[in-house]
PDB file of C-alpha atoms in Angstrom:
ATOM      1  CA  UNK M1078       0.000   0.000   0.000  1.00 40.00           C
ATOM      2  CA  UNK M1079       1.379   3.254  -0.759  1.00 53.00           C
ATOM      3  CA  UNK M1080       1.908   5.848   2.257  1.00 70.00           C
ATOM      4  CA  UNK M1081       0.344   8.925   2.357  1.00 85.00           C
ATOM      5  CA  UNK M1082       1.300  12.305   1.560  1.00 89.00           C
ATOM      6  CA  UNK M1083       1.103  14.069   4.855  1.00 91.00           C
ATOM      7  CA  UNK M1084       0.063  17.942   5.931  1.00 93.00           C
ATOM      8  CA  UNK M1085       3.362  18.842   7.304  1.00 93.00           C
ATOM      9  CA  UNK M1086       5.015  17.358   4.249  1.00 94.00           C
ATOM     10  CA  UNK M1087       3.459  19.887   1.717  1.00 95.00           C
ATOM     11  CA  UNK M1088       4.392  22.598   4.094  1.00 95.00           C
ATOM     12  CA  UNK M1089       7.659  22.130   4.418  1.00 95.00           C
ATOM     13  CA  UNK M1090       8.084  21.965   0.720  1.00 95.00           C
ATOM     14  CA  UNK M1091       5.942  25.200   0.418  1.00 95.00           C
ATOM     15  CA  UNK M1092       7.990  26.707   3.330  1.00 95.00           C
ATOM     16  CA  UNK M1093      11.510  25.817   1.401  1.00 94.00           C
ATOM     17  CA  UNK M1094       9.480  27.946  -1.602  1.00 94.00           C
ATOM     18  CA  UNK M1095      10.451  31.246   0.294  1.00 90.00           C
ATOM     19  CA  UNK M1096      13.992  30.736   0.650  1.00 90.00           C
ATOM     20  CA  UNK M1097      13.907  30.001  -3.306  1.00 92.00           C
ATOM     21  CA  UNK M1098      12.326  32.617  -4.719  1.00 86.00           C
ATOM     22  CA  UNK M1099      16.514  33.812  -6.199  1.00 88.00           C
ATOM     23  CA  UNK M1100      16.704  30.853  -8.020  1.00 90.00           C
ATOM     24  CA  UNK M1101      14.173  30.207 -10.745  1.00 88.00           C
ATOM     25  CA  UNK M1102      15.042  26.295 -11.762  1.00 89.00           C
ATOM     26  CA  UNK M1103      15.017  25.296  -8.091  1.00 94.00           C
ATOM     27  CA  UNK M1104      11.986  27.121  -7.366  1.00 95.00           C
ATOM     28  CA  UNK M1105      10.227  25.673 -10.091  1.00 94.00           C
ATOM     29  CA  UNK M1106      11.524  21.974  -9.131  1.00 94.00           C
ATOM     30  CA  UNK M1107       9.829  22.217  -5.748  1.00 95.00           C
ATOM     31  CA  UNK M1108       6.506  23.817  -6.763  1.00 96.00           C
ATOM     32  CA  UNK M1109       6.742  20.876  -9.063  1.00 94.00           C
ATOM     33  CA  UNK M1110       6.436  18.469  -6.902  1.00 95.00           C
ATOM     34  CA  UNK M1111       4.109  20.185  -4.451  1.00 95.00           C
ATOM     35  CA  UNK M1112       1.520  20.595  -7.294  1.00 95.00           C
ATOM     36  CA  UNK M1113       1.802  16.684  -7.791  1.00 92.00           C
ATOM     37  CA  UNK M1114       2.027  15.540  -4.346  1.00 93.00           C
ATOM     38  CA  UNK M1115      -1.231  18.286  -3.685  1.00 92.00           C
ATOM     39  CA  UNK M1116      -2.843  16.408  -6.501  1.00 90.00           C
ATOM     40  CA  UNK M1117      -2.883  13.226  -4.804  1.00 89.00           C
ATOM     41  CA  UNK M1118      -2.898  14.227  -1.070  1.00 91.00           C
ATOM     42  CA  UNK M1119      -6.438  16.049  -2.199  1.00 88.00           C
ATOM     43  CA  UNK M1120      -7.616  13.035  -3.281  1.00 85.00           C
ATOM     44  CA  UNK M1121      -8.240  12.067   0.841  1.00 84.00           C
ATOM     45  CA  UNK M1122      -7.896  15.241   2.613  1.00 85.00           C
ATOM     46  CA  UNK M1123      -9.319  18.627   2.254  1.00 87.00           C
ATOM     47  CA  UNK M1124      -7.631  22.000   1.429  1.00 85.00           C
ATOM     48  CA  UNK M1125      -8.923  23.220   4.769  1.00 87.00           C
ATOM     49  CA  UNK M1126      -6.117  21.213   6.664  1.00 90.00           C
ATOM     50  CA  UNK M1127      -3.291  23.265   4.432  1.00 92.00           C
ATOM     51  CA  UNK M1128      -2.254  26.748   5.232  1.00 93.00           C
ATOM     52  CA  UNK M1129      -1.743  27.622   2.007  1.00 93.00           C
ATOM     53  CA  UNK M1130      -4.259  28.085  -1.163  1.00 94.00           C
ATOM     54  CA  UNK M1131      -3.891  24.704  -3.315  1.00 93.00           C
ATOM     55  CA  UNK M1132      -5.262  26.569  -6.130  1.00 93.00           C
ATOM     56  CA  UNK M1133      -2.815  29.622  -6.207  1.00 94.00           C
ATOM     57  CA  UNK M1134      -0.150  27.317  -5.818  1.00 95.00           C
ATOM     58  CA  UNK M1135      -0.976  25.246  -8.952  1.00 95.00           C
ATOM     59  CA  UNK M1136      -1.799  28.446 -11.066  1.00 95.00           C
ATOM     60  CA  UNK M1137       1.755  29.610 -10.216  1.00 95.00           C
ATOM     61  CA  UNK M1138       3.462  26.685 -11.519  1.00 96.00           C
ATOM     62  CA  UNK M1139       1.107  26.916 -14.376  1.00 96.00           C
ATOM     63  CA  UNK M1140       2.550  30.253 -15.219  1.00 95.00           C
ATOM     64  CA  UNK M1141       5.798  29.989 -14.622  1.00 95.00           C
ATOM     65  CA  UNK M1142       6.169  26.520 -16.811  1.00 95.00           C
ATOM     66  CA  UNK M1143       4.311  28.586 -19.557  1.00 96.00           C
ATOM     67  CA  UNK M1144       6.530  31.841 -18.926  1.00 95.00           C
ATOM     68  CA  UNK M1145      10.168  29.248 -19.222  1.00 94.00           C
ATOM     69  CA  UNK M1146       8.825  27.604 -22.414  1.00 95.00           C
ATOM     70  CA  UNK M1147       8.512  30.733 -24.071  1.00 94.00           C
ATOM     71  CA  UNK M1148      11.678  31.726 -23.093  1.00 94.00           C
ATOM     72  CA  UNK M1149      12.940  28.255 -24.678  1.00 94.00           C
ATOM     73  CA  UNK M1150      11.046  28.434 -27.846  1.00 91.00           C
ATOM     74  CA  UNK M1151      12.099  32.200 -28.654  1.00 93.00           C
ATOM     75  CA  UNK M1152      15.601  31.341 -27.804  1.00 94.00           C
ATOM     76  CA  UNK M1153      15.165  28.920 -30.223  1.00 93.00           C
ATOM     77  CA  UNK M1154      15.662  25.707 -27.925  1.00 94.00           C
ATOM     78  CA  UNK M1155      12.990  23.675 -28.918  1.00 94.00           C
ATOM     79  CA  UNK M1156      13.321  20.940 -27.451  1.00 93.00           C
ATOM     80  CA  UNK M1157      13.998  22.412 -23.967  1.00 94.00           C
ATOM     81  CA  UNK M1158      10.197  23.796 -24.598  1.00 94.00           C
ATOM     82  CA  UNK M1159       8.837  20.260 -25.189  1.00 94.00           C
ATOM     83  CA  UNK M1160      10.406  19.175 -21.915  1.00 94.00           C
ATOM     84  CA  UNK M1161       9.291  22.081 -19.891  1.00 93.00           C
ATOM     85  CA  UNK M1162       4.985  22.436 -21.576  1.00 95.00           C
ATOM     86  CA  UNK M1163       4.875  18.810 -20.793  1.00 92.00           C
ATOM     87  CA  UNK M1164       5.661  19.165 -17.050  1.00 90.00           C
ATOM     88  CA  UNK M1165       2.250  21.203 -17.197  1.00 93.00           C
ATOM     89  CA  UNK M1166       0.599  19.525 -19.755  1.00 91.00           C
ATOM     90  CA  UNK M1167       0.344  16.008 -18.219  1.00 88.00           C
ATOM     91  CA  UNK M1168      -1.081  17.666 -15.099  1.00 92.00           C
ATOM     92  CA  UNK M1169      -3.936  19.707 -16.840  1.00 93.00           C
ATOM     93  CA  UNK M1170      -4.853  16.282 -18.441  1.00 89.00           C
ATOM     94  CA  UNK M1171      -5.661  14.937 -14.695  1.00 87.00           C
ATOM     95  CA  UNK M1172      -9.007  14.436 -13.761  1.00 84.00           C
ATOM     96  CA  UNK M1173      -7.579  15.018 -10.616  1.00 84.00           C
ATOM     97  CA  UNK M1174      -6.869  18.511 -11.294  1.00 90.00           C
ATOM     98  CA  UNK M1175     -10.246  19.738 -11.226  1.00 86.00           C
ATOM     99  CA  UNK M1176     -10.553  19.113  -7.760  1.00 85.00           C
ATOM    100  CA  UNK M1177      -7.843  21.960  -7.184  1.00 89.00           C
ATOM    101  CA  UNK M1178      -8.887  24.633  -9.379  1.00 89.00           C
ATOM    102  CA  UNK M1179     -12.249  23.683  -8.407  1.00 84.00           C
ATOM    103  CA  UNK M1180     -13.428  26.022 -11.161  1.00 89.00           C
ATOM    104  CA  UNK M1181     -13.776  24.432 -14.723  1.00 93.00           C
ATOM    105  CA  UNK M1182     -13.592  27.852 -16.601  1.00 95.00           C
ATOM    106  CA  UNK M1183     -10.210  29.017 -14.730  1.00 94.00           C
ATOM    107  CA  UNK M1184      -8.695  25.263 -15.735  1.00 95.00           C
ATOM    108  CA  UNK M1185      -9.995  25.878 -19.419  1.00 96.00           C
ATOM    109  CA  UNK M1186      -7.544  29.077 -18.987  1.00 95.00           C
ATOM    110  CA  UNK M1187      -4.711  27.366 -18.207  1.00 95.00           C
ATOM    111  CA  UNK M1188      -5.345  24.743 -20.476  1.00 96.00           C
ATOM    112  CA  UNK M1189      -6.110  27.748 -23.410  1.00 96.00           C
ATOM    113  CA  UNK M1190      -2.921  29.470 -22.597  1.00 95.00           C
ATOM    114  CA  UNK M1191      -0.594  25.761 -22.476  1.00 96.00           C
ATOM    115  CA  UNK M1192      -2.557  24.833 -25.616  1.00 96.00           C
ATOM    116  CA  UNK M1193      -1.524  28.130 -27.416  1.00 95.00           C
ATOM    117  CA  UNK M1194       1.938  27.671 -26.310  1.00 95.00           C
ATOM    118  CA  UNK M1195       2.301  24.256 -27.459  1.00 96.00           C
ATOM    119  CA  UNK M1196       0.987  25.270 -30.766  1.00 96.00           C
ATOM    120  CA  UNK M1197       3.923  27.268 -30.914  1.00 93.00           C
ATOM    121  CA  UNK M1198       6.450  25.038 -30.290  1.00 94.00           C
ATOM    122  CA  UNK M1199       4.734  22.962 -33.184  1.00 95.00           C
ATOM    123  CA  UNK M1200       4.976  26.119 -35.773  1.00 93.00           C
ATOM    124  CA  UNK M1201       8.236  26.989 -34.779  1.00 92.00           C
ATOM    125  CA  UNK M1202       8.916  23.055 -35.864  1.00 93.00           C
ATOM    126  CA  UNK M1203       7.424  23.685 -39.267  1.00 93.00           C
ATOM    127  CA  UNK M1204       4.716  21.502 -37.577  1.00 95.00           C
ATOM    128  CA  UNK M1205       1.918  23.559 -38.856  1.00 94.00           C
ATOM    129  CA  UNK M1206      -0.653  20.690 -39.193  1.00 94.00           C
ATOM    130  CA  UNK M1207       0.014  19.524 -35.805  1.00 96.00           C
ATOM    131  CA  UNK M1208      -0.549  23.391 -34.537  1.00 96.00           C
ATOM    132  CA  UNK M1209      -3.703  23.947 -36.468  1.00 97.00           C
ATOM    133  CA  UNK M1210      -4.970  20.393 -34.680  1.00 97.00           C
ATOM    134  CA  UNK M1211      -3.725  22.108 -31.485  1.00 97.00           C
ATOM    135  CA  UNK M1212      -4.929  25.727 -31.734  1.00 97.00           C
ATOM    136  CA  UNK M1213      -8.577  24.005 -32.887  1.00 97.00           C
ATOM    137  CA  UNK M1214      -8.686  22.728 -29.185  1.00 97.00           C
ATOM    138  CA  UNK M1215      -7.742  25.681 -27.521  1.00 97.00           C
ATOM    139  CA  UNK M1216     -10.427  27.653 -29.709  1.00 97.00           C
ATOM    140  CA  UNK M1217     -12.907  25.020 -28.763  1.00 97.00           C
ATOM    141  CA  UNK M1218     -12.447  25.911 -25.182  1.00 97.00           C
ATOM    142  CA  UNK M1219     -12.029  29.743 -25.599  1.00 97.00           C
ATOM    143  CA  UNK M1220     -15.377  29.858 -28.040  1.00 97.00           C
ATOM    144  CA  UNK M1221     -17.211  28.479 -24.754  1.00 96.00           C
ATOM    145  CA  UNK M1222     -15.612  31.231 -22.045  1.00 96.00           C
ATOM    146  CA  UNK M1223     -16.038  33.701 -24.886  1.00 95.00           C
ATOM    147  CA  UNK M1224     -19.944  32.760 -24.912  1.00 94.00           C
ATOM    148  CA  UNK M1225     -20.054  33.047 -21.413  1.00 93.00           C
ATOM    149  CA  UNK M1226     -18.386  36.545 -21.105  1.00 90.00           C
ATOM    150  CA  UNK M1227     -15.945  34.871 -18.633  1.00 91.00           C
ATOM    151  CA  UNK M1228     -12.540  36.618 -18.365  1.00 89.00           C
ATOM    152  CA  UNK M1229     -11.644  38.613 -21.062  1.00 90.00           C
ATOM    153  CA  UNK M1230     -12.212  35.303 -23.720  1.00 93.00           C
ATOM    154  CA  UNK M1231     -14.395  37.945 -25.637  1.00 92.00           C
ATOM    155  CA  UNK M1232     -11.186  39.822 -26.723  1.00 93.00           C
ATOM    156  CA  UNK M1233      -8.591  36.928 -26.252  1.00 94.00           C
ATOM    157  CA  UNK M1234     -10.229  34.775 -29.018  1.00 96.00           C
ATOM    158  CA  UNK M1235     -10.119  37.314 -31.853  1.00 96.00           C
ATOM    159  CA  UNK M1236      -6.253  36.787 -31.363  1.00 95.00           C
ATOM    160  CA  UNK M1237      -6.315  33.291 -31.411  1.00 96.00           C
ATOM    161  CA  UNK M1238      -8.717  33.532 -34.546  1.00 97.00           C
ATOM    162  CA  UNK M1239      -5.624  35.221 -36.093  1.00 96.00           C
ATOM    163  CA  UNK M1240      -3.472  32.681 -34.975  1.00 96.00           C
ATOM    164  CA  UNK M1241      -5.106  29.936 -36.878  1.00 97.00           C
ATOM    165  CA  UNK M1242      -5.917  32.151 -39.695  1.00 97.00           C
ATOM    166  CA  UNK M1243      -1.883  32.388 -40.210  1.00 96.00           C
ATOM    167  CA  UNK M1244      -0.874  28.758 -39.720  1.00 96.00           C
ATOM    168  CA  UNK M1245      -4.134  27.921 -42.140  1.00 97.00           C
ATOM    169  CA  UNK M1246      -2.611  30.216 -44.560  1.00 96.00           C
ATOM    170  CA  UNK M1247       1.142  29.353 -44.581  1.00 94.00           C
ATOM    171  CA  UNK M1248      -0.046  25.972 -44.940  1.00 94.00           C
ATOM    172  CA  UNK M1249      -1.856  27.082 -48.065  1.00 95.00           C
ATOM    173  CA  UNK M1250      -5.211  26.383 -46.857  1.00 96.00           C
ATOM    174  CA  UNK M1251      -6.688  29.461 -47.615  1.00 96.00           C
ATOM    175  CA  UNK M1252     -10.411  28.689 -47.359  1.00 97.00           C
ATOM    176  CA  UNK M1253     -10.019  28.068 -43.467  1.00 97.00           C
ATOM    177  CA  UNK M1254      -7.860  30.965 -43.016  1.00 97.00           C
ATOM    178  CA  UNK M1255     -10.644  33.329 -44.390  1.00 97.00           C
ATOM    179  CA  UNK M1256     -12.875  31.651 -42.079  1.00 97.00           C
ATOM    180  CA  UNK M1257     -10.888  31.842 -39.082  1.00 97.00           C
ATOM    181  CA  UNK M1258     -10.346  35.691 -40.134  1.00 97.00           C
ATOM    182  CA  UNK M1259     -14.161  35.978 -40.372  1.00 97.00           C
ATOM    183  CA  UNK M1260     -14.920  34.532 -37.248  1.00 97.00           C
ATOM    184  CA  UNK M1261     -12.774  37.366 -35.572  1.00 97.00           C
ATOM    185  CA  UNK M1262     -14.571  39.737 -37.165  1.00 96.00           C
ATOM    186  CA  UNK M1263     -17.555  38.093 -35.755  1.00 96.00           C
ATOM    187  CA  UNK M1264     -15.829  37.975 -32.343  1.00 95.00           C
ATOM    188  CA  UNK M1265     -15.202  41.949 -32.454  1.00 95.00           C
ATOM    189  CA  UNK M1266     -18.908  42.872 -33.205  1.00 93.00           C
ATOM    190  CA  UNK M1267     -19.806  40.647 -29.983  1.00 91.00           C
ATOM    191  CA  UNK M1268     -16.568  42.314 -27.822  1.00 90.00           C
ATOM    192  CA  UNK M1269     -18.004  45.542 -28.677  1.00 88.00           C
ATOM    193  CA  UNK M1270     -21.627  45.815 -27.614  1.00 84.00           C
ATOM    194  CA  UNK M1271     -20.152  45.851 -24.025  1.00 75.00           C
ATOM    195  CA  UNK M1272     -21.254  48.610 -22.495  1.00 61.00           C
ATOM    196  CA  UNK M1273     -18.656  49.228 -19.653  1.00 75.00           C
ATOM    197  CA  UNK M1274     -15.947  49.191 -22.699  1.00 77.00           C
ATOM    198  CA  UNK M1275     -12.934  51.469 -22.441  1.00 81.00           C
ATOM    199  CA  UNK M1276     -10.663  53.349 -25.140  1.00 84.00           C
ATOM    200  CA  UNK M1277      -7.872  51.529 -24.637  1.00 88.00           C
ATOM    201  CA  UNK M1278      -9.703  48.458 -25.150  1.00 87.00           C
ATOM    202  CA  UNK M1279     -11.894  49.908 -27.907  1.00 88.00           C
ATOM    203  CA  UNK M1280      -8.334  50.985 -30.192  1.00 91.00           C
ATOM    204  CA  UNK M1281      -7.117  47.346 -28.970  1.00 93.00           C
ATOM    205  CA  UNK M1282     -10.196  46.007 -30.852  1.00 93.00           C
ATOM    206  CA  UNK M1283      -9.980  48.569 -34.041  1.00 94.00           C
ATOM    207  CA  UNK M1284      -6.409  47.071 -34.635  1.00 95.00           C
ATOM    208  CA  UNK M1285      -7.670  43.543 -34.340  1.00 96.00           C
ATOM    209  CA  UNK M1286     -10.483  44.639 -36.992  1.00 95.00           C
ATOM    210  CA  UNK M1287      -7.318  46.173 -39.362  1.00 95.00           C
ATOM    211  CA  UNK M1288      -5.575  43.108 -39.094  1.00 96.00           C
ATOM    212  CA  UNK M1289      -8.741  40.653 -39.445  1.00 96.00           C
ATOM    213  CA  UNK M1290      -9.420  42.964 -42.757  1.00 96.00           C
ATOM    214  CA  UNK M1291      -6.337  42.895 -43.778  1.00 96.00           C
ATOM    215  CA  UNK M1292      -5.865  38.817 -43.611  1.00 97.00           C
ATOM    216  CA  UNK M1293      -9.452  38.328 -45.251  1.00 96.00           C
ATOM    217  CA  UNK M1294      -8.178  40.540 -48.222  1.00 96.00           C
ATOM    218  CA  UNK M1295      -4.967  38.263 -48.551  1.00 96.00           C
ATOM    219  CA  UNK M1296      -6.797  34.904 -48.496  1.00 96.00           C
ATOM    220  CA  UNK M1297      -9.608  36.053 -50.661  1.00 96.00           C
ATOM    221  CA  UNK M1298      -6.839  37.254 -53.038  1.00 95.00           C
ATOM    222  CA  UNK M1299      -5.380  33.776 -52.905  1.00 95.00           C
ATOM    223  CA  UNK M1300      -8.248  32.046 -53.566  1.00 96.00           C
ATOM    224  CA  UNK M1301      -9.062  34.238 -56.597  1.00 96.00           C
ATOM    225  CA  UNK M1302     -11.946  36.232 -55.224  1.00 96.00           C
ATOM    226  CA  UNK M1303     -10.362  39.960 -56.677  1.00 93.00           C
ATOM    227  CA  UNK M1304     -13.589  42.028 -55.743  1.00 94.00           C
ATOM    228  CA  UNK M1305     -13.701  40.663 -52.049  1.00 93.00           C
ATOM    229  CA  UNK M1306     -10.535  40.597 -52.044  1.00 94.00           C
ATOM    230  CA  UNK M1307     -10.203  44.320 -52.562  1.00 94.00           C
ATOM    231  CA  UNK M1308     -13.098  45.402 -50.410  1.00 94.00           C
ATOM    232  CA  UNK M1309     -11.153  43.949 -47.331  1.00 94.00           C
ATOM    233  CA  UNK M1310      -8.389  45.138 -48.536  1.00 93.00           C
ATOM    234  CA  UNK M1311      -9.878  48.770 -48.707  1.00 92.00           C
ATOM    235  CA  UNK M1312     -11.670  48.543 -45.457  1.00 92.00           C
ATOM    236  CA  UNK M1313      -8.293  47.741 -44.115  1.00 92.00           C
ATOM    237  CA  UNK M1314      -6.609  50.970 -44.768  1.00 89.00           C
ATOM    238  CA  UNK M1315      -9.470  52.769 -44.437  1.00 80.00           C
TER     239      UNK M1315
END
């Protein structure tokens, strides 16, 4: 039978956090294995016996794994960002995991921003069928949080709309790129009948609507469709 994980045993590895906090690799070794150990001590004890938050805990190492693979994958160390996204990856895929966020629409966050970063990794690998497969899941989450006005999915998604309007296109598969560029479109219309919306985020959206334009008028142009084409073209630079 296997022992355990103890109270006192996740604090002391939460304590030893504190005195860490200088060196990033270390730090990130220990909230490793406090996520994973949490995972399974939750499974017969409640959070109430911890001192600390279980779920801030695990969004942490969440966002620092995410923040070190895209330090990999810009510095071009690809592989180094397949290690590091799967040491969050396999977790998100836990069922076990839900019982620490507790909160299905903040797990489909981290699992939309690991998604988008694995996508990446995959593009950056030339990978771009992989990605699209990839992004497609992340967009499947983010079109539900988007639906339910939850976080700021509204705006987020027109971004990943572009996303998978660019790997569609470099992969020469135009049609879906228009669509994915139309469905941003779409996604601003809905982002803007907010009434509580600001000017910052209201010129945020106008240059998501120049590049959505823009795109629309490149794939249309591609897939021979001159007088569309040149409307979104025109309604670009307008």
């Amino acid at each position: 039978m296997a022992t355990q994980i103890k109270a006192e045993h996740l604090e002391q590895l939460y304590k030893m956090l504190e005195h860490l906090k200088d060196n990033e690799d270390d730090y990130l070794l220990i909230l490793e294995k406090l996520v994973y150990l949490l995972v399974e001590y939750l499974d017969y004890e409640s959070a109430s016996t911890l001192s600390f938050e279980p779920k801030q805990v695990t969004k942490e190492f969440v966002e620092l794994v995410n923040k070190k693979t895209v330090q990999a994958f810009t510095a071009d160390k690809i592989e180094e960002a397949m290690d590091v996204i799967g040491r969050v990856a396999e977790l998100l895929k836990r069922e076990e995991t839900k019982r620490i966020y507790m909160n299905q629409e903040e797990l489909d966050e981290a699992k939309i921003l690991t998604l988008n970063n694995i996508c990446c990794i995959h593009r950056k690998m030339n990978k771009y069928d992989i990605a699209i497969r990839v992004i497609d899941l992340a967009i499947s989450l983010e079109e539900r949080l988007a639906k339910m006005d939850y976080g700021f999915a509204k705006v987020s998604i027109i971004s990943t709309y572009l996303n998978k309007c660019a790997l569609c296109s470099e992969r020469n598969r135009n049609k879906e790129a228009a669509e994915a560029a139309l469905k941003g479109l779409k996604a601003i219309d809905e982002a803007e009948k907010k009434r509580d919306i600001g000017a910052d985020e209201q010129e945020h959206l106008q240059r998501l609507r120049i590049l959505c334009n823009y795109h629309l008028g490149v794939e249309y142009e591609k897939l021979n469709e001159k007088s569309k084409a040149l409307s979104y073209i025109e309604t670009a630079i307008k």
